[in-house]
Coordinates of C-alpha atoms in Angstrom, one line a residue:
X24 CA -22.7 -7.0 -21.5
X25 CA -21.0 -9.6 -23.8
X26 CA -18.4 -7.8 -24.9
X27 CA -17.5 -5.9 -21.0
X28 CA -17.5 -9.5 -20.0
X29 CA -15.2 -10.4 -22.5
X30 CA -12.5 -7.4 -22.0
X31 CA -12.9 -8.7 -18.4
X32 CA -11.9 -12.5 -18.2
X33 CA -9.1 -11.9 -20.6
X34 CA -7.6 -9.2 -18.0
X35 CA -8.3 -11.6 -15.6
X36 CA -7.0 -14.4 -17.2
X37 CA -3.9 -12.2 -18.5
X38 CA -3.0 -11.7 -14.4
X39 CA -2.7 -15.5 -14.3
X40 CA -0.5 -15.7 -17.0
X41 CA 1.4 -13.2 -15.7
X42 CA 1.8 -14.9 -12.3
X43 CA 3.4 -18.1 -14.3
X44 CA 5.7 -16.2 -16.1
X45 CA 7.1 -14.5 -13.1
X46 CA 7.0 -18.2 -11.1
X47 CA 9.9 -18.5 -14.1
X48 CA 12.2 -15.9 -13.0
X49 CA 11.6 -16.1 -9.0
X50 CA 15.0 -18.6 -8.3
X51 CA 16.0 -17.2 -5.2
X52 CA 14.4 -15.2 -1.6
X53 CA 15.7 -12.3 -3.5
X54 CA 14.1 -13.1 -6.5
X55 CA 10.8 -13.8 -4.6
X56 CA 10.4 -11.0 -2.2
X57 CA 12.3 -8.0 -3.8
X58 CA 12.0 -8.8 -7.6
X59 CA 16.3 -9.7 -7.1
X60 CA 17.0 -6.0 -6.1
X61 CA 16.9 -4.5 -10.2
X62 CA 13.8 -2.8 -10.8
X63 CA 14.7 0.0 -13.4
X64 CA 13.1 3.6 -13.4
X65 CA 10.3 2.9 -15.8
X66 CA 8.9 -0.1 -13.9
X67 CA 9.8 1.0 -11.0
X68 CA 7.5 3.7 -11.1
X69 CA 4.2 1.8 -12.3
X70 CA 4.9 -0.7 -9.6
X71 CA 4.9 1.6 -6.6
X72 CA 2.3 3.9 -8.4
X73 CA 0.0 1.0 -9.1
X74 CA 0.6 -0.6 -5.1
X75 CA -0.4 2.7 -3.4
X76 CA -3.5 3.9 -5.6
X77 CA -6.2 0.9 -4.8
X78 CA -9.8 0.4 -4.2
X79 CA -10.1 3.1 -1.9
X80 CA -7.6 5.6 -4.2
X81 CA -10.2 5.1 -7.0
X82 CA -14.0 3.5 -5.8
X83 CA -13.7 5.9 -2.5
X84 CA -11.7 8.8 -4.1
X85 CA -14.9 9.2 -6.3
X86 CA -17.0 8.4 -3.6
X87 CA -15.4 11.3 -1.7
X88 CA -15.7 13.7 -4.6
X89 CA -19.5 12.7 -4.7
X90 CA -19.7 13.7 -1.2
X91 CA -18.0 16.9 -0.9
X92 CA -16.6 17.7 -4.6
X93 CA -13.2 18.5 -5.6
X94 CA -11.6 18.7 -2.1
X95 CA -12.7 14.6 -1.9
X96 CA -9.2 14.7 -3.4
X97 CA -7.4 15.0 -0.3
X98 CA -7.4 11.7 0.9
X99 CA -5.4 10.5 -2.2
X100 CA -3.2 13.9 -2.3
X101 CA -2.0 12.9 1.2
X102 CA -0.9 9.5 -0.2
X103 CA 0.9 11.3 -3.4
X104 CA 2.5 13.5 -1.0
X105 CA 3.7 10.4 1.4
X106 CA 5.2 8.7 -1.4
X107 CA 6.7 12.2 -2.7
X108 CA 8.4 12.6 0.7
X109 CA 9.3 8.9 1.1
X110 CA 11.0 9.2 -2.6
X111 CA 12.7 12.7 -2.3
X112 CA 14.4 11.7 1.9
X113 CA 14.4 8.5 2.3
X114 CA 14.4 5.9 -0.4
X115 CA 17.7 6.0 -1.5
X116 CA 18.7 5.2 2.2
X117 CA 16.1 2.2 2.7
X118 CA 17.4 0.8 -0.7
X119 CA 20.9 0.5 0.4
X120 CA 20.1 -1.2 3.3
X121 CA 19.7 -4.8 1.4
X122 CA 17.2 -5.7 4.2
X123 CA 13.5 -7.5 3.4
X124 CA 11.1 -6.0 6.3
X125 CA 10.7 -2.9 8.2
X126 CA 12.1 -5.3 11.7
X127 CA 14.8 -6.2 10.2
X128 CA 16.0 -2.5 9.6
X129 CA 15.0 -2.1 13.7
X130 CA 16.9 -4.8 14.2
X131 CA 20.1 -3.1 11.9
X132 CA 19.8 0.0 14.0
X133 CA 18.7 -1.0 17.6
X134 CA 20.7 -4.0 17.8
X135 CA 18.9 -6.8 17.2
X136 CA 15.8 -6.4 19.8
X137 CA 12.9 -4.9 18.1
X138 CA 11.8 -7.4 15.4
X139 CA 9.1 -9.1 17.2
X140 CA 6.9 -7.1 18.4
X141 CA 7.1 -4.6 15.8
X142 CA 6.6 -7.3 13.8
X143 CA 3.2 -8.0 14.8
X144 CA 2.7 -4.2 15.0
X145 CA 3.5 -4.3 11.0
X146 CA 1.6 -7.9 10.1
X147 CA -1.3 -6.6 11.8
X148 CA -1.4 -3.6 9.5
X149 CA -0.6 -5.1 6.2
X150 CA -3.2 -8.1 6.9
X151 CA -5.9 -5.5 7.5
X152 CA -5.0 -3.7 4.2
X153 CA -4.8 -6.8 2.1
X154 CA -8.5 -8.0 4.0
X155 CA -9.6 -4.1 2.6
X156 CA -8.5 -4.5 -0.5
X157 CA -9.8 -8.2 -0.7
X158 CA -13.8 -6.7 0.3
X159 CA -13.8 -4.2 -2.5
X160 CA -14.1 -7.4 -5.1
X161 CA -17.7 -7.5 -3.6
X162 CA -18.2 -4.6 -5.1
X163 CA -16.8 -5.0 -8.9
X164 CA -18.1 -8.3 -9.5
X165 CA -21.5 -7.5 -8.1
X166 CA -21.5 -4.5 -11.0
X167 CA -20.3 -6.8 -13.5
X168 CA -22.2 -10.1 -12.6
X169 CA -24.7 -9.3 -10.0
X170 CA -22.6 -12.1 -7.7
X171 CA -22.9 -13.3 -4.4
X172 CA -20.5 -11.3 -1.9
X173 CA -18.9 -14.1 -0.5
X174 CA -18.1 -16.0 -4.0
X175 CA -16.9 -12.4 -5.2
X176 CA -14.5 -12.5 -2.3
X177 CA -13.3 -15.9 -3.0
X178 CA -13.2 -15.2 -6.6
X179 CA -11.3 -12.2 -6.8
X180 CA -9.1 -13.1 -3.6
X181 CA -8.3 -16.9 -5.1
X182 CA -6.7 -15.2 -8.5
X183 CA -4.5 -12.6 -6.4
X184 CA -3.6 -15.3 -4.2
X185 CA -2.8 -17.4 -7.2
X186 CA -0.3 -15.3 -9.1
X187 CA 1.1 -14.1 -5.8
X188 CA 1.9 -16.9 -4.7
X189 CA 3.2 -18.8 -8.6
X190 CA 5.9 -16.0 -8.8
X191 CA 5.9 -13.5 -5.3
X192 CA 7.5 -10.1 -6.0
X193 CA 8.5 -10.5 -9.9
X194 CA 4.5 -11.9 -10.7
X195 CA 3.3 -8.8 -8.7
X196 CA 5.3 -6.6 -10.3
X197 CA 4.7 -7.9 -13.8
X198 CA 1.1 -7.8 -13.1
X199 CA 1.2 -3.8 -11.5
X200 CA 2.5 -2.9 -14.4
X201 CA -0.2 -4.0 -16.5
X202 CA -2.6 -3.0 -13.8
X203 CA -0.7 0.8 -14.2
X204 CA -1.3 1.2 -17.7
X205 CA -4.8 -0.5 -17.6
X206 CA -6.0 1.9 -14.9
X207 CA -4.2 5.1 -16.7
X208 CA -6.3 4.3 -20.1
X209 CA -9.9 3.3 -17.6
X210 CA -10.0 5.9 -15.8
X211 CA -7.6 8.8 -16.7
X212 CA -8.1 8.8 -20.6
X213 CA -11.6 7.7 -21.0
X214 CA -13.5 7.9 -17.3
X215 CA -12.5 11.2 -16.5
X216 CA -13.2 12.8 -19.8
X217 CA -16.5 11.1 -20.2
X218 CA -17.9 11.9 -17.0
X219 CA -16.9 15.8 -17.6
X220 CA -19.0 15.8 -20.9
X221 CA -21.9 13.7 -19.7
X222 CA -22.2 16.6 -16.8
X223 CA -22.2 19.3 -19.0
X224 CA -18.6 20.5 -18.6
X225 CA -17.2 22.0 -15.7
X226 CA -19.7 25.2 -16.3
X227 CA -22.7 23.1 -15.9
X228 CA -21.3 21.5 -12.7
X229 CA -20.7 24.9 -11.1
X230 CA -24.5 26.4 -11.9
X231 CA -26.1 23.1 -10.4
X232 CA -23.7 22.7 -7.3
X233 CA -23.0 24.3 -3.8
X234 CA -19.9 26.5 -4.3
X235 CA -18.3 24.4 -1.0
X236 CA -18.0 21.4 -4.1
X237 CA -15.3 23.7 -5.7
X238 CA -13.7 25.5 -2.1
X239 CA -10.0 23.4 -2.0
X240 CA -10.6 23.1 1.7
X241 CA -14.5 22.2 1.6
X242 CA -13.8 18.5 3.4
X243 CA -12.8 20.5 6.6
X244 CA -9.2 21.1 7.9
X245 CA -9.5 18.7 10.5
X246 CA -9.9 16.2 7.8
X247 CA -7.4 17.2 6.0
X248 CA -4.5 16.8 9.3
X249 CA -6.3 13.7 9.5
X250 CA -5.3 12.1 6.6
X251 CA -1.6 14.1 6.1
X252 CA -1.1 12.3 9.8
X253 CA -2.7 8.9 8.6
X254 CA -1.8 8.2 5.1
X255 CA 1.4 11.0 4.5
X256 CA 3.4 9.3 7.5
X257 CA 1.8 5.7 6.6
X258 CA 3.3 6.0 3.0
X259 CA 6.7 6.6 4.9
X260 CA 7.0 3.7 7.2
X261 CA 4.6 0.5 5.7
X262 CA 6.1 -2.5 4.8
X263 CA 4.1 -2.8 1.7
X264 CA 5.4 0.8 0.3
X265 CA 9.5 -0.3 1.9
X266 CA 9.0 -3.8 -0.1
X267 CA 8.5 -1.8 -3.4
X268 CA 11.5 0.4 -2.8
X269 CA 13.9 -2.7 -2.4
X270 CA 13.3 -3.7 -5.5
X271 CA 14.2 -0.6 -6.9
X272 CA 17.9 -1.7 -8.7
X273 CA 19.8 1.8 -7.4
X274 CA 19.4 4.7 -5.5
X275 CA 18.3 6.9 -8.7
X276 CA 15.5 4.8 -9.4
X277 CA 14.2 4.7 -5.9
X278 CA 14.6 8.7 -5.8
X279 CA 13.6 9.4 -9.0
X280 CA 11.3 6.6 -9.9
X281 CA 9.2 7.2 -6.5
X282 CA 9.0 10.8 -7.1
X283 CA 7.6 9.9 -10.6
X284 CA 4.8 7.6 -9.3
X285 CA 4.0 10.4 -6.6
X286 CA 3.1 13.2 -8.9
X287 CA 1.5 10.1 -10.7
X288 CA -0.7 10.1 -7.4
X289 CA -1.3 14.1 -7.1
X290 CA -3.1 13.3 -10.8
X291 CA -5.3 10.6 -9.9
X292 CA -6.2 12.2 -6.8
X293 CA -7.9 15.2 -8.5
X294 CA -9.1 13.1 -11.0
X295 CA -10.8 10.9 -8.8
X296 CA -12.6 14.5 -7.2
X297 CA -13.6 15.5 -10.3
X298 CA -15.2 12.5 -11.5
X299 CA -17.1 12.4 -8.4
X300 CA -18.5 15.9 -8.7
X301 CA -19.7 15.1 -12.5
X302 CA -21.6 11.9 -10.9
X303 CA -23.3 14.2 -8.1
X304 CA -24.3 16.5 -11.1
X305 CA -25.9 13.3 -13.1
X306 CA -26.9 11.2 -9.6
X307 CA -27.9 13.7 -6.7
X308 CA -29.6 11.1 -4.7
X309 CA -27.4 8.0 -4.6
X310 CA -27.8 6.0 -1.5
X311 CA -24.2 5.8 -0.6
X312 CA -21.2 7.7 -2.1
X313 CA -19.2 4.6 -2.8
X314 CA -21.8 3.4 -5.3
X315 CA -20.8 6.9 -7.2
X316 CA -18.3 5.1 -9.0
X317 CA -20.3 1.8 -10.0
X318 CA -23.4 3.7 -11.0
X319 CA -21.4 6.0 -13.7
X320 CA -19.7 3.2 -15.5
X321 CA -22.6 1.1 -15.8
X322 CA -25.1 4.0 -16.5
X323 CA -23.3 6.2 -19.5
X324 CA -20.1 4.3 -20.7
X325 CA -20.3 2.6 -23.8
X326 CA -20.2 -1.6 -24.0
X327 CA -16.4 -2.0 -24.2
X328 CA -15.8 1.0 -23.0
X329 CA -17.5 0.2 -19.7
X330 CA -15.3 -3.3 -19.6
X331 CA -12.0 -1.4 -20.0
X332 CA -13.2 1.3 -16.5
X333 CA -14.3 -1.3 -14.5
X334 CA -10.9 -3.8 -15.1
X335 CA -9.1 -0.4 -14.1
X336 CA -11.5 -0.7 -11.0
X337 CA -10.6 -4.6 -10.7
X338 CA -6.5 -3.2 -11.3
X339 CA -6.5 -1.0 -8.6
X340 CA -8.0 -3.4 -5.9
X341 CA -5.3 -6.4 -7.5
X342 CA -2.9 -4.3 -6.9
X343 CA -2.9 -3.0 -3.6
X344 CA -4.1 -6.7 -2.7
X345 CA -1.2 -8.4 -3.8
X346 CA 1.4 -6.2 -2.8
X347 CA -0.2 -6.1 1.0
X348 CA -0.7 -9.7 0.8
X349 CA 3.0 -10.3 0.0
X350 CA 4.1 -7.7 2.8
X351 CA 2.4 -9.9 5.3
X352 CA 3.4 -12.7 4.3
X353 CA 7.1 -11.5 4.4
X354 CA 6.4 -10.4 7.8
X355 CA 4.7 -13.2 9.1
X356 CA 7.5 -15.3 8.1
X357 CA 11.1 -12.9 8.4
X358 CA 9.9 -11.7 11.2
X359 CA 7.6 -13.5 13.1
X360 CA 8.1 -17.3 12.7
X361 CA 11.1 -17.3 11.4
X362 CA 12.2 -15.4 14.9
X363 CA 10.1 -17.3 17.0
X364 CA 11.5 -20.9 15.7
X365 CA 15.1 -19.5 16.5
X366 CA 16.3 -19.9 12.6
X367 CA 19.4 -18.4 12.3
X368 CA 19.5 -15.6 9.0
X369 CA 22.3 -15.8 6.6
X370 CA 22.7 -13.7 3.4
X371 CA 22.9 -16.4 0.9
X372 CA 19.6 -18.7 0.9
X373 CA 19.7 -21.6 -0.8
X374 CA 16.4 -22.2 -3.2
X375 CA 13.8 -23.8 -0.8
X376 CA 13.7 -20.4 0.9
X377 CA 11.2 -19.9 -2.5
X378 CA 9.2 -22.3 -1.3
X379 CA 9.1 -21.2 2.4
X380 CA 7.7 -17.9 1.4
X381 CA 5.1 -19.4 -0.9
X382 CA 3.6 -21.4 1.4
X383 CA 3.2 -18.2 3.4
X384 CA 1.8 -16.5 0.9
X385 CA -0.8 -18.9 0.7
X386 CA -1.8 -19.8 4.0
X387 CA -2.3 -16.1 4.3
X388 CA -3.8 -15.6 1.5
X389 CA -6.4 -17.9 2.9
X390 CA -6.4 -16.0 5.9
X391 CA -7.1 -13.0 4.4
X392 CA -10.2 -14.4 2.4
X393 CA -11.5 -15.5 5.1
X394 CA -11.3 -12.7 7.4
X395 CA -12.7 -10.8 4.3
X396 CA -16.0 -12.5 4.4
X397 CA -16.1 -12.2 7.8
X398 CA -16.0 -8.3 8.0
X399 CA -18.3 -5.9 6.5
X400 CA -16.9 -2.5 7.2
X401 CA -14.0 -1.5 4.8
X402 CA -13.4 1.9 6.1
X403 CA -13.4 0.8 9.9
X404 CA -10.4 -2.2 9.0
X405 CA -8.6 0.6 7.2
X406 CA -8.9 2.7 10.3
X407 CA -7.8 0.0 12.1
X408 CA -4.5 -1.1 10.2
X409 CA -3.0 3.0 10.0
X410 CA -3.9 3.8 13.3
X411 CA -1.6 0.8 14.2
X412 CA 0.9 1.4 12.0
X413 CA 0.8 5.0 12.3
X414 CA 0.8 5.5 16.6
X415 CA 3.0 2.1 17.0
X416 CA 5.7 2.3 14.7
X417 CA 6.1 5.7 13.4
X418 CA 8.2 7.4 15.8
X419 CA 10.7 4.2 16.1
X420 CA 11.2 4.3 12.6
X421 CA 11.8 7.7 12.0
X422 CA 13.4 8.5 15.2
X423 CA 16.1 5.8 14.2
X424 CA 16.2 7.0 10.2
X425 CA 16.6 10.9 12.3
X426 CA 18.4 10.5 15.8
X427 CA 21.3 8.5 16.6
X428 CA 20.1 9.3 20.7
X429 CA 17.1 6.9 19.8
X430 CA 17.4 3.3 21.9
X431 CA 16.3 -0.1 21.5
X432 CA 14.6 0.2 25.1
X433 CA 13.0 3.6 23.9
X434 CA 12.0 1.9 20.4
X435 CA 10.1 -1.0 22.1
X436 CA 8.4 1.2 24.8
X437 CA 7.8 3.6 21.5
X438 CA 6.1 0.8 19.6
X439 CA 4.6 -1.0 22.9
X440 CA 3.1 2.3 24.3
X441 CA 1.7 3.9 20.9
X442 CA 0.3 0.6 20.1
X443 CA -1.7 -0.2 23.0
X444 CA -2.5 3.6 23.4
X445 CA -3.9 3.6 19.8
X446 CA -6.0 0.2 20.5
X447 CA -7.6 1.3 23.8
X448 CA -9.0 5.0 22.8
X449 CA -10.5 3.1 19.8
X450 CA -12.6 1.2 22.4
X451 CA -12.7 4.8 23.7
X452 CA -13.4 6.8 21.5
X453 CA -14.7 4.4 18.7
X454 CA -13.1 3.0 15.8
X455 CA -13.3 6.5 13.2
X456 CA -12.4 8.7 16.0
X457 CA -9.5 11.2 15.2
X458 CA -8.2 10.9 19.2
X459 CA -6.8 7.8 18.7
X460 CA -3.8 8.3 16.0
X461 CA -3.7 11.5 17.8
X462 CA -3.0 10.6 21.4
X463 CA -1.5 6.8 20.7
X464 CA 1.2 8.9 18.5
X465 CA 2.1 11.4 21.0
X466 CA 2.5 9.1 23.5
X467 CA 4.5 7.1 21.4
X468 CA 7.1 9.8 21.0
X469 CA 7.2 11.3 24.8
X470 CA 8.1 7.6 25.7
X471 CA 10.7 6.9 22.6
X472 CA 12.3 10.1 23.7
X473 CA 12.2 9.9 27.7
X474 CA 13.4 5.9 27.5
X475 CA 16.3 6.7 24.9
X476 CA 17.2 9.1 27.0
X477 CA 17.3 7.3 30.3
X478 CA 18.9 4.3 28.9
X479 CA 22.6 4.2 27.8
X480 CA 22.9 5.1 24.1
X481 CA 23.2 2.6 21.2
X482 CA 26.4 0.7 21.3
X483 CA 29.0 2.2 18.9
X484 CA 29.5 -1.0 16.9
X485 CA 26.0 -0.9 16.4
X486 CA 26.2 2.0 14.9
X487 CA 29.1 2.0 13.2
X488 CA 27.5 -0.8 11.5
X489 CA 24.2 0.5 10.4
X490 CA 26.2 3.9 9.3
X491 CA 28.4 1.4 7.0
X492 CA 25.0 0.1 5.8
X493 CA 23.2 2.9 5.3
X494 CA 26.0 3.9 3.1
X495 CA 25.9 0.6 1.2
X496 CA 29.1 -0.4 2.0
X497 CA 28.6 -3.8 3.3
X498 CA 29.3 -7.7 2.2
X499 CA 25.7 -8.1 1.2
X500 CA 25.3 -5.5 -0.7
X501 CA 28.3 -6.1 -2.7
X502 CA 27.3 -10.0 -3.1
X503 CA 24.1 -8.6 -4.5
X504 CA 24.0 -7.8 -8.4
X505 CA 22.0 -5.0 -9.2
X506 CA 21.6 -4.5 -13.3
X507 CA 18.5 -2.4 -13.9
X508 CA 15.3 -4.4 -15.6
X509 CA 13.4 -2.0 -17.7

């Protein structure tokens, strides 16, 4: 294991480095949150490909394939077809708006009165994602070094927190991008394949398992509206996946770029099913699906080999780590302190606001450790953070992208409503019951659409305003330089 230990601590050590060198270019809040607003196509697209696929995309992606063969993909295919749909109708819009957070966009088309509360709606969600993400290290580094859960959480959560908070959106970035191609080469290129042979080829697989493991549909159409409703419209309204998309440096790249890192997901997603199905060939009789994943890199890759798949494993959990963490912090402190302590916004911060944000992302990132080790269930947080991004803030957002009727009284009832809906038939229901997103999002919308409807509509200044935004055409955006950054 010398050599897989190796290949690990320098990719670890790498992601610091990385995190220094982007402390070096982060000089503004623009800088800092939104990589300046001049991502370019290229790294564009391994940046918002790397965010969305993490530990669930690839150690539960093969987990589900184990389980129930190559329709296990659809979890992952929802999410490529989210960010396909975010990419193809909306990004070029949410670019142009020059804002920071999801609230502040509410606050662009309401008028000013949604940002708290959906707010907390949104740093609820992003801090149970980064907590998710931050629990799968448990996993790795107990493959790689047999390690202690709690100092695998503090190990793995302390180096994401570190380069997070050293450079914010331009060390995340730098770092995605090696995270992109490291998990492209682990687990496309060399996983994959392997774990096809080692099965005997797709022929083998078929003579020793149930045809349901190779029926498209085999996870259950329930399932399958489950997750389109759960991660398709999650992809459209988070503020991990909006944060990526301002730092896209023009409307072609956060079309084009997005749409890219979306077929980029489709891939993965079957690739992910397929590897699964080899394991169930090799392992019938594993005692958890998850450890699907685990048990095939450390049982038939070669040393090397076996270090490379499982810092593709450690890439996709950094990833989606750092870019939640970041998200929440942003949120906690745009729209939530920064709100609360009456601090008044201007478009030109001065250089401390760096420092503002990075002690956010720390004492966060502390929180999120923390509230890691506490928590054992990583599907039942996950639940959790879409159901209350999904059934609280999905209709508001979309309603004001969609329909100039919608209302700030009707948005705040909307988010209000669906929220508390969602988080009472959980205690219902239970935590992994479908009624939840189900019922908390209807609700959501018959109350966004009775209340807009009953209140006076949106003054025209208002939106007048977020039309001359929407169409880029505002001092901000012209203040703001965009040259692409390959």
């Amino acid at each position: 294991m010398a050599v897989d230990y190796t290949v690990i601590v320098i990719y670890l050590a790498g992601m610091l480095a990385m995190g220094w060198w982007g402390m070096r270019r982060a000089r503004s809040k623009s800088d800092f949150l939104v990589a300046g607003r001049r991502l370019g196509p290229a790294m564009y697209s391994g940046t918002m490909a790397a965010i969305v696929l993490g530990g669930a995309s690839t150690i539960g992606g093969v987990g589900l394939g184990y389980q129930y063969g190559l329709s296990g993909a659809w979890m992952v295919f929802t999410i490529g077809l989210g960010l396909l749909a975010l990419s193809v109708f909306f990004s070029a819009r949410i670019a142009r708006l020059k804002v920071y957070t999801v609230s502040e966009m509410l606050d662009l088309r309401y008028g000013g009165r949604a940002g708290v509360i959906s707010g907390v709606v949104m740093w609820a969600y992003t801090l149970m994602l980064a907590v998710t993400s931050t629990i799968a290290y448990a996993t790795i580094f107990d493959v790689l070094f047999d390690m202690n859960r709690t100092v695998a959480i503090i190990l793995g959560g302390s180096i994401v927190v570190a380069y997070s908070t050293l450079g914010g959106m331009w060390s995340i970035t730098l770092t995605d991008m090696v995270q992109f191609v490291v998990k492209t080469i682990g687990v496309l290129l060399l996983l994959l394949p392997i774990a096809v042979v080692k099965a005997g080829g797709f022929s083998e697989m078929k003579a020793k398992l149930p045809t349901s493991y190779f029926d498209p549909l085999g996870i259950g159409g329930e399932t399958i509206f489950t997750y389109v409703l759960i991660y398709t419209f999650g992809m459209l309204i988070g503020q991990d996946i909006w944060q990526r998309v301002f730092t896209s440096g023009s409307d072609r790249t956060a079309k084009w770029g997005g749409t890219v890192a979306g077929t980029y997901c489709l891939v993965y997603a079957l690739a992910g099913a397929v590897i699964g199905t080899a394991a169930k060939v090799m392992y019938p009789k594993l005692g958890s699906p998850d450890d699907a994943f685990a048990t095939i890199v450390k049982d038939e890759l070669p040393v090397g080999v076996r270090g490379l798949v499982l810092a593709a494993a450690l890439a996709a959990v950094m990833s989606t780590s750092s870019g939640a963490l970041i998200a929440c912090a942003t949120v906690a402190n745009n729209d939530i302190w920064s709100r609360l302590r009456g601090a008044v916004r201007r478009s030109d911060e001065p250089h401390d606001e760096v420092r503002g944000n990075r002690v956010f992302i720390l004492v966060m990132g502390v929180a999120v450790i923390v509230t890691a080790i506490a928590l054992n269930n990583v599907v039942e947080a996950l639940t959790v953070a879409y159901n209350l991004l999904v059934g609280g803030l999905l209709v508001p957002i979309l309603g004001g992208l969609l329909w100039k009727r919608g209302t700030a009284q009707g948005a705040l009832a909307s988010v209000v409503v669906g929220g508390l809906a969602v988080v009472g038939l959980m205690a219902g229901y239970g935590i992994l019951a479908n009624e939840p997103v189900y019922y908390g999002l209807l609700s959501s919308l018959v109350v966004y659409v009775a209340v807009s409807l009953a209140t006076p509509a949106t003054d025209a200044a208002v939106l007048a305003a977020w039309r001359e935004r929407l169409a880029g055409r505002t001092p901000q955006a012209a203040a703001e330089p965009v040259p692409a950054a390959q």
